Amino acid sequence: MLFYLFQPMLCVSAVNPVLFSKVLTLQRVTNMRKRIGALLPFVRCSFRGCIFKVVGSRRYLLESSDFFALKDLIDLSKGVFAALPVMVETISRKIVEHIAQQCLICCDVGIPCNARQHCDDLSCFIFPFQEGETERCKSCSSVFHKKCFKKTPTCPCGSHLNPGPESNGGGIVDNKNLLMGGIWP
């Protein structure tokens, strides 16, 4: 019986999909695991091995967001005292810090903001996993920090980025669809 306690054999979405709406911690952990899954391909150095070493036998937490071990669900039942949400949030934060700030190899996937002189921080690269923090030009798909996009009147391609209220949104493109579709430069 102890064997089953630590094996990721429970697919909560298949057993009871309503549970995600009832147990917000479960939903939060699942979303963080999906985010980790999206971040891991950008870790291109030995740090990936360090991450897997930290989780040890719970490697499944990084590889799939669907399966849980019985021990995970018991932990989540502790509510605010649960260790699993803290662990996956910490791992996610450490991966983002590593890619964006610490590693020159992994940082290579970032691109500069196209706002140029309107950019607040020219040394701050934009990364594919920053969907909520970026905007794209509708004409050429150039990437901007959200703050820079609002301050920049035109894109380097000549397109107007912030049209008047009579327009239907002008230069804004749905980042999530572009990133998932593989249009990232």
JSON list of N, CA and C in Angstrom, two decimals, residues 112-113 119-126:
[
{"chain": "A", "resi": 112, "resn": "PRO", "atom": "N", "xyz": [15.25, 41.67, -27.66]},
{"chain": "A", "resi": 112, "resn": "PRO", "atom": "CA", "xyz": [15.08, 43.03, -27.15]},
{"chain": "A", "resi": 112, "resn": "PRO", "atom": "C", "xyz": [13.71, 43.61, -27.51]},
{"chain": "A", "resi": 113, "resn": "CYS", "atom": "N", "xyz": [13.25, 44.55, -26.71]},
{"chain": "A", "resi": 113, "resn": "CYS", "atom": "CA", "xyz": [12.00, 45.24, -26.95]},
{"chain": "A", "resi": 113, "resn": "CYS", "atom": "C", "xyz": [12.14, 46.11, -28.20]},
{"chain": "A", "resi": 119, "resn": "CYS", "atom": "N", "xyz": [11.75, 52.45, -24.80]},
{"chain": "A", "resi": 119, "resn": "CYS", "atom": "CA", "xyz": [11.84, 51.35, -23.85]},
{"chain": "A", "resi": 119, "resn": "CYS", "atom": "C", "xyz": [12.42, 51.83, -22.53]},
{"chain": "A", "resi": 120, "resn": "ASP", "atom": "N", "xyz": [11.77, 51.42, -21.43]},
{"chain": "A", "resi": 120, "resn": "ASP", "atom": "CA", "xyz": [12.22, 51.80, -20.10]},
{"chain": "A", "resi": 120, "resn": "ASP", "atom": "C", "xyz": [13.53, 51.14, -19.72]},
{"chain": "A", "resi": 121, "resn": "ASP", "atom": "N", "xyz": [13.73, 49.91, -20.17]},
{"chain": "A", "resi": 121, "resn": "ASP", "atom": "CA", "xyz": [14.91, 49.15, -19.78]},
{"chain": "A", "resi": 121, "resn": "ASP", "atom": "C", "xyz": [15.45, 48.38, -20.99]},
{"chain": "A", "resi": 122, "resn": "LEU", "atom": "N", "xyz": [16.39, 48.97, -21.68]},
{"chain": "A", "resi": 122, "resn": "LEU", "atom": "CA", "xyz": [16.94, 48.35, -22.89]},
{"chain": "A", "resi": 122, "resn": "LEU", "atom": "C", "xyz": [17.68, 47.05, -22.61]},
{"chain": "A", "resi": 123, "resn": "SER", "atom": "N", "xyz": [18.11, 46.85, -21.37]},
{"chain": "A", "resi": 123, "resn": "SER", "atom": "CA", "xyz": [18.82, 45.61, -21.03]},
{"chain": "A", "resi": 123, "resn": "SER", "atom": "C", "xyz": [17.86, 44.48, -20.66]},
{"chain": "A", "resi": 124, "resn": "CYS", "atom": "N", "xyz": [16.59, 44.77, -20.57]},
{"chain": "A", "resi": 124, "resn": "CYS", "atom": "CA", "xyz": [15.58, 43.77, -20.18]},
{"chain": "A", "resi": 124, "resn": "CYS", "atom": "C", "xyz": [15.02, 43.08, -21.42]},
{"chain": "A", "resi": 125, "resn": "PHE", "atom": "N", "xyz": [15.37, 41.83, -21.59]},
{"chain": "A", "resi": 125, "resn": "PHE", "atom": "CA", "xyz": [14.90, 41.07, -22.74]},
{"chain": "A", "resi": 125, "resn": "PHE", "atom": "C", "xyz": [13.47, 40.58, -22.53]},
{"chain": "A", "resi": 126, "resn": "ILE", "atom": "N", "xyz": [12.82, 40.25, -23.62]},
{"chain": "A", "resi": 126, "resn": "ILE", "atom": "CA", "xyz": [11.47, 39.69, -23.59]},
{"chain": "A", "resi": 126, "resn": "ILE", "atom": "C", "xyz": [11.60, 38.21, -23.90]}
]
